PDB file of C-alpha atoms in Angstrom:
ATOM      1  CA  UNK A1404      22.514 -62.487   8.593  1.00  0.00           C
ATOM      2  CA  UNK A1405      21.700 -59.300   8.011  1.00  0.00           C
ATOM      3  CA  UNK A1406      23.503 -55.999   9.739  1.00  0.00           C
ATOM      4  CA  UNK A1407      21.180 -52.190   9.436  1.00  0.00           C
ATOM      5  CA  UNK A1408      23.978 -49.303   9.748  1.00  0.00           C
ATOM      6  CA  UNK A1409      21.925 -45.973  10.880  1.00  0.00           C
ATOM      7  CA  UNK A1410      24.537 -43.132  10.456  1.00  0.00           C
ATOM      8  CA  UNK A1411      23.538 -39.417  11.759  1.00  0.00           C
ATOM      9  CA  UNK A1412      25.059 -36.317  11.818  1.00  0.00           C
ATOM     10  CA  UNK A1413      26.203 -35.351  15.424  1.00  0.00           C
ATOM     11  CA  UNK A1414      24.242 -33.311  17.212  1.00  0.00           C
ATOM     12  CA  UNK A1415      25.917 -29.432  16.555  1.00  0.00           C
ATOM     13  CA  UNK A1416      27.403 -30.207  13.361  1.00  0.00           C
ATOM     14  CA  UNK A1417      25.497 -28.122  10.437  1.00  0.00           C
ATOM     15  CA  UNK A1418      23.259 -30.439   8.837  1.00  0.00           C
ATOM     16  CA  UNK A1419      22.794 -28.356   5.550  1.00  0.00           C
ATOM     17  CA  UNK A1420      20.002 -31.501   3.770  1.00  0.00           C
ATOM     18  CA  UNK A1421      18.161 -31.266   7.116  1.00  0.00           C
ATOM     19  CA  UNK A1422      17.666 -27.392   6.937  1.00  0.00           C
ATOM     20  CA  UNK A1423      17.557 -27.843   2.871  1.00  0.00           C
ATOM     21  CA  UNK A1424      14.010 -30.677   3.573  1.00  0.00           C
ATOM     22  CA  UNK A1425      12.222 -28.372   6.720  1.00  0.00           C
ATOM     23  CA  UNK A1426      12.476 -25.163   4.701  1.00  0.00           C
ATOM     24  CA  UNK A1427      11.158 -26.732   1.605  1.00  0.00           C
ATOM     25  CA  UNK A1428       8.557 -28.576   3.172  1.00  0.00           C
ATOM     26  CA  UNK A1429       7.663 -25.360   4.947  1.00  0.00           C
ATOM     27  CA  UNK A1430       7.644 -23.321   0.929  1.00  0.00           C
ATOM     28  CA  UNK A1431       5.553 -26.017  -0.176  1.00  0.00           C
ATOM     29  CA  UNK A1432       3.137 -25.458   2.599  1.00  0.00           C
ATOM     30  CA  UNK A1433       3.264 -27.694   5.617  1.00  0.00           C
ATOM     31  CA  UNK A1434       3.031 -25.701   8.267  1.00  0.00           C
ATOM     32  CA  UNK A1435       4.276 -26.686  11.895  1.00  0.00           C
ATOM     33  CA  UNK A1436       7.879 -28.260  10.482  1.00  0.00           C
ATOM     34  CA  UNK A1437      10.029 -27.438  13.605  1.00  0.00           C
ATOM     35  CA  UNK A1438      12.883 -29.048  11.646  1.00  0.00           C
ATOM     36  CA  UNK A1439      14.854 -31.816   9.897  1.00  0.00           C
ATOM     37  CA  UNK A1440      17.531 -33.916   9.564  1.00  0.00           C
ATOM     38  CA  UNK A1441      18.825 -36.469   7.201  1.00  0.00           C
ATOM     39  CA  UNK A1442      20.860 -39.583   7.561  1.00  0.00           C
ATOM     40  CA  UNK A1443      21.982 -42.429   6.367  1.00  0.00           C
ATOM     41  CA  UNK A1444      21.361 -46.265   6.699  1.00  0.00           C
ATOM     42  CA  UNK A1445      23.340 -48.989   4.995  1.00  0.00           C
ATOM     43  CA  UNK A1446      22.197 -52.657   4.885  1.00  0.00           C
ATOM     44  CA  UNK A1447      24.547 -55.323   4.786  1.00  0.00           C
ATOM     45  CA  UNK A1448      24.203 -59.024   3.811  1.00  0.00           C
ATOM     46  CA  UNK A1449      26.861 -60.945   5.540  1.00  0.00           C
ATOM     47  CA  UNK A1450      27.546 -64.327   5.487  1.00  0.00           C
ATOM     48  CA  UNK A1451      28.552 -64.285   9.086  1.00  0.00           C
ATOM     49  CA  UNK A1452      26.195 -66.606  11.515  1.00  0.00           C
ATOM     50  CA  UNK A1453      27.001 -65.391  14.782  1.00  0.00           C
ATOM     51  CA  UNK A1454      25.348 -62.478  16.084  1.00  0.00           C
ATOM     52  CA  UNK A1455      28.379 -60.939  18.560  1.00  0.00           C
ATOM     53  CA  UNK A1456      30.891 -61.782  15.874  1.00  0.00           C
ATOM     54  CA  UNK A1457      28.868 -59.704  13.137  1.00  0.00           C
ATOM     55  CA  UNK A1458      28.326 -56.476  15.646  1.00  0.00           C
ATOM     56  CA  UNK A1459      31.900 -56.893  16.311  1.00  0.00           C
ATOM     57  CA  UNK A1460      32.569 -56.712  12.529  1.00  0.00           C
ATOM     58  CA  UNK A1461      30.043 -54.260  11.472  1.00  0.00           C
ATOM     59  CA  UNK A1462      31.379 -51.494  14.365  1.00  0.00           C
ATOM     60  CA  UNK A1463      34.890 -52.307  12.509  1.00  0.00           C
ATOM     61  CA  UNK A1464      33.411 -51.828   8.714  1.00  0.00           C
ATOM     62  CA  UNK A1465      31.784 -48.816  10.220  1.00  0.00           C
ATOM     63  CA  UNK A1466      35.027 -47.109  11.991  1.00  0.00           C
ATOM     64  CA  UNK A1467      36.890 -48.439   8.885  1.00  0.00           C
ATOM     65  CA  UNK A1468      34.793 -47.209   5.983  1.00  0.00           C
ATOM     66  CA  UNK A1469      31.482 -46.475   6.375  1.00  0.00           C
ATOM     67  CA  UNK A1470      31.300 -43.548   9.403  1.00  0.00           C
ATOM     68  CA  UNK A1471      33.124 -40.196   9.623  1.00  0.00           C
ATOM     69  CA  UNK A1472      33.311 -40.574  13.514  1.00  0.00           C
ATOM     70  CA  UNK A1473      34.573 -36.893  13.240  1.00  0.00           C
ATOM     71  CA  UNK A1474      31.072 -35.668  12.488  1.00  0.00           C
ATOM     72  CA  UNK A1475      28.652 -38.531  12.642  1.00  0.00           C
ATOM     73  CA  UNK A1476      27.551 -40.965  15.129  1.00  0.00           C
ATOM     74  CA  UNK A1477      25.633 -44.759  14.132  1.00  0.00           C
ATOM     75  CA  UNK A1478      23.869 -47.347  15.575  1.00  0.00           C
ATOM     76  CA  UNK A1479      24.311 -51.404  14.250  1.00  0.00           C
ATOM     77  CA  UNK A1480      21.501 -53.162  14.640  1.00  0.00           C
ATOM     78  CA  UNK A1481      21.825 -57.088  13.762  1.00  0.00           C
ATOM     79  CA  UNK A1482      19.198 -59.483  12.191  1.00  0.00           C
ATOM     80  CA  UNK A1483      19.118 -62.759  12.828  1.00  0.00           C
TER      81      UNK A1483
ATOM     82  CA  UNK B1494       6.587 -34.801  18.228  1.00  0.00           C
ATOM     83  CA  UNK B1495       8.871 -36.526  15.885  1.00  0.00           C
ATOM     84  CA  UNK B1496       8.532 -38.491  12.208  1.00  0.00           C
ATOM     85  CA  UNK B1497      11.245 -40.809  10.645  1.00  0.00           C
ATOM     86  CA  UNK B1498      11.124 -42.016   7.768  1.00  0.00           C
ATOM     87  CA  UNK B1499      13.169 -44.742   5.978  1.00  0.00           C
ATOM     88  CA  UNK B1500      13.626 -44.090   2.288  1.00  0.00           C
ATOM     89  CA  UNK B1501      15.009 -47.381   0.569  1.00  0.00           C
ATOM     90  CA  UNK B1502      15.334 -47.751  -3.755  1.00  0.00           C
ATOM     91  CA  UNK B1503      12.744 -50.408  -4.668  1.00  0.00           C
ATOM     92  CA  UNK B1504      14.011 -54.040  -5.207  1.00  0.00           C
ATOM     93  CA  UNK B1505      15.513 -54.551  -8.440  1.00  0.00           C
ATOM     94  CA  UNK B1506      16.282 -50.999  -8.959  1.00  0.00           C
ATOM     95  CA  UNK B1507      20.026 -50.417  -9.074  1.00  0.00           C
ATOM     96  CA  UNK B1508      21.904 -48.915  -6.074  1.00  0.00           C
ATOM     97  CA  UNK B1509      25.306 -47.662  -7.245  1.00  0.00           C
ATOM     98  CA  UNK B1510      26.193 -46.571  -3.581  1.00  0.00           C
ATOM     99  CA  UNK B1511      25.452 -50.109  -2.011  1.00  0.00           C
ATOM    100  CA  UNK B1512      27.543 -51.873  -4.657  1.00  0.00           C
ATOM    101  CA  UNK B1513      30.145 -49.832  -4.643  1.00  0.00           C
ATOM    102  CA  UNK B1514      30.010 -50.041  -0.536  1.00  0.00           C
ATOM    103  CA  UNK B1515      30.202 -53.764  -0.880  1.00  0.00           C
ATOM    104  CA  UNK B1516      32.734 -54.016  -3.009  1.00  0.00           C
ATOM    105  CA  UNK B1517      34.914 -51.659  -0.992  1.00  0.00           C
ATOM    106  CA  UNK B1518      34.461 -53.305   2.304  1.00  0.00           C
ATOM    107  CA  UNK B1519      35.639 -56.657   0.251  1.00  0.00           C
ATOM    108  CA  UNK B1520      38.675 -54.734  -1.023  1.00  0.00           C
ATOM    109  CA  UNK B1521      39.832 -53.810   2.570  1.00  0.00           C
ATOM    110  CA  UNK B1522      39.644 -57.382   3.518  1.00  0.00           C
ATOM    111  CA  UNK B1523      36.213 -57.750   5.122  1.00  0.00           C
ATOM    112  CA  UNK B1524      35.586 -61.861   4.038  1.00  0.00           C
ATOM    113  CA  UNK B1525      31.522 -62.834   3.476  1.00  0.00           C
ATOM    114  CA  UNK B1526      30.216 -59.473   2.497  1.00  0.00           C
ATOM    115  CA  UNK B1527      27.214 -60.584   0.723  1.00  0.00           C
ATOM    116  CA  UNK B1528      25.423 -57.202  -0.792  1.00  0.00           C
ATOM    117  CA  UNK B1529      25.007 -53.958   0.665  1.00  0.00           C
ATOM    118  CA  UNK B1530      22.491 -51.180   0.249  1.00  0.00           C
ATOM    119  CA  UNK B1531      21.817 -47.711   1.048  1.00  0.00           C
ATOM    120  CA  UNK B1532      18.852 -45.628   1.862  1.00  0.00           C
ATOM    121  CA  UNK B1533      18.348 -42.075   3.525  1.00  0.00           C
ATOM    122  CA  UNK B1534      16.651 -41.749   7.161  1.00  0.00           C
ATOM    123  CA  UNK B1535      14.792 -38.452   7.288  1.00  0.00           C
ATOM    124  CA  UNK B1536      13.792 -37.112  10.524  1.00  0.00           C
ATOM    125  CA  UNK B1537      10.811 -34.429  11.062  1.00  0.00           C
ATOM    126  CA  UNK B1538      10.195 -32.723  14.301  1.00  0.00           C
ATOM    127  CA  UNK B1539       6.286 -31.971  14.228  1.00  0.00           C
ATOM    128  CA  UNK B1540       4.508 -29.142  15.666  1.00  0.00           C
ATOM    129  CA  UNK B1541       1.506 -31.319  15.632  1.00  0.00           C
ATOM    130  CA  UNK B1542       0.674 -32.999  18.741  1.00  0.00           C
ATOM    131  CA  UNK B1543      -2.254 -35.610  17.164  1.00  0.00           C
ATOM    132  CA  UNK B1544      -0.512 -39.332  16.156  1.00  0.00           C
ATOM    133  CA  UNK B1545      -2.677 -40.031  13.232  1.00  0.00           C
ATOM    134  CA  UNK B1546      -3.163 -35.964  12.080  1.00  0.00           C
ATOM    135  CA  UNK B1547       1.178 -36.637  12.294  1.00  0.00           C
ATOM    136  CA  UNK B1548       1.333 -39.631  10.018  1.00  0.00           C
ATOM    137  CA  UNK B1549      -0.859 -38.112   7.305  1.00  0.00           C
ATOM    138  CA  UNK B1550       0.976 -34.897   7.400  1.00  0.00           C
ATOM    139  CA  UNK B1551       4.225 -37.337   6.984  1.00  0.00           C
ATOM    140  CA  UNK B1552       2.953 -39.289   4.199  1.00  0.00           C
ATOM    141  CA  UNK B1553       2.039 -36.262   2.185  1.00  0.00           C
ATOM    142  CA  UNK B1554       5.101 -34.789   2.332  1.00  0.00           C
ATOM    143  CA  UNK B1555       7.055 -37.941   1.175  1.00  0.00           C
ATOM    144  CA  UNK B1556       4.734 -38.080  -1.610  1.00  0.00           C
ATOM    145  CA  UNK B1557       5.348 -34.609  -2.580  1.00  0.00           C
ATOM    146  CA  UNK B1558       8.835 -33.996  -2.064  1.00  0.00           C
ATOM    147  CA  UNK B1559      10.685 -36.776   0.019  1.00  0.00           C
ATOM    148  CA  UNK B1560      10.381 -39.911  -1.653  1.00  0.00           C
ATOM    149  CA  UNK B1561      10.661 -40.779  -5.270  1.00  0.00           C
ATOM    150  CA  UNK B1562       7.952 -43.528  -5.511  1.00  0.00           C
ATOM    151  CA  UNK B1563       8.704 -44.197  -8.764  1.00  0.00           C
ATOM    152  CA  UNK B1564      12.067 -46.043  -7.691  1.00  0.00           C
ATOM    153  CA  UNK B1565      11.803 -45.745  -3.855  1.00  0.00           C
ATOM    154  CA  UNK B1566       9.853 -46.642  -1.272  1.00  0.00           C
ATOM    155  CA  UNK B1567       9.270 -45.424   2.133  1.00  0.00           C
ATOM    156  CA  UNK B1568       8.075 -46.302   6.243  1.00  0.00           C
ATOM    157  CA  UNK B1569       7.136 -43.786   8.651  1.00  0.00           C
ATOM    158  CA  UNK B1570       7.477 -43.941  11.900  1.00  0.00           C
ATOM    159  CA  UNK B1571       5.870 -41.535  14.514  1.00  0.00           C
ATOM    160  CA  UNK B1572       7.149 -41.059  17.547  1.00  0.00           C
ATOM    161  CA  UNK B1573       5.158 -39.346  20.295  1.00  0.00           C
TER     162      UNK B1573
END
């Protein structure tokens, strides 16, 4: 089973790569960038066959280890 | 209107982070951790209001600066 981990900045908290991608695309001549922002995902392969049992242990990997919950907010999406 | 693109290292390159992810969810007691691996989620917020004008925009700009295709590769998504 397989787990996808999306991992964003919150919304307010300075997201330096985001600004760093829209005003480079903007030098290199794109026009019309409004603006950016850059995340994270994180695929895991788990062994785990049940779906709630996976979420459930994702969310704690993710409070655990893989999320600042300070600054960043994520979404666990599960595979079958 | 709104572009995200995934950015994932081709398979068979090496991904340091998703190893090292792995290995540290193992080492905090999380049993049947198969593999892990990172990638980047880029989001664009488009002045341009056509779906198809959007998604060649997008693909030119991870081919010019947001995706190394020698090692990486990419999905847009465009979001109206």
């Amino acid at each position: 089973m397989k787990a996808i981990v999306y991992v964003a900045l919150k919304p307010g908290v300075l997201d330096a790569q985001g600004k760093a991608i829209a005003s480079a695309l903007t030098d290199l001549g794109f026009v019309g960038v409004v603006g950016a922002r850059q995340g994270k995902v994180i695929e895991i392969d788990l062994a785990e066959t049940d779906v709630e049992a996976a979420r459930a242990r994702v969310h704690e990997m993710c409070d655990r280890l893989l999320v600042n919950t300070v600054i960043e907010t994520y979404r666990v999406d599960i595979i079958a």
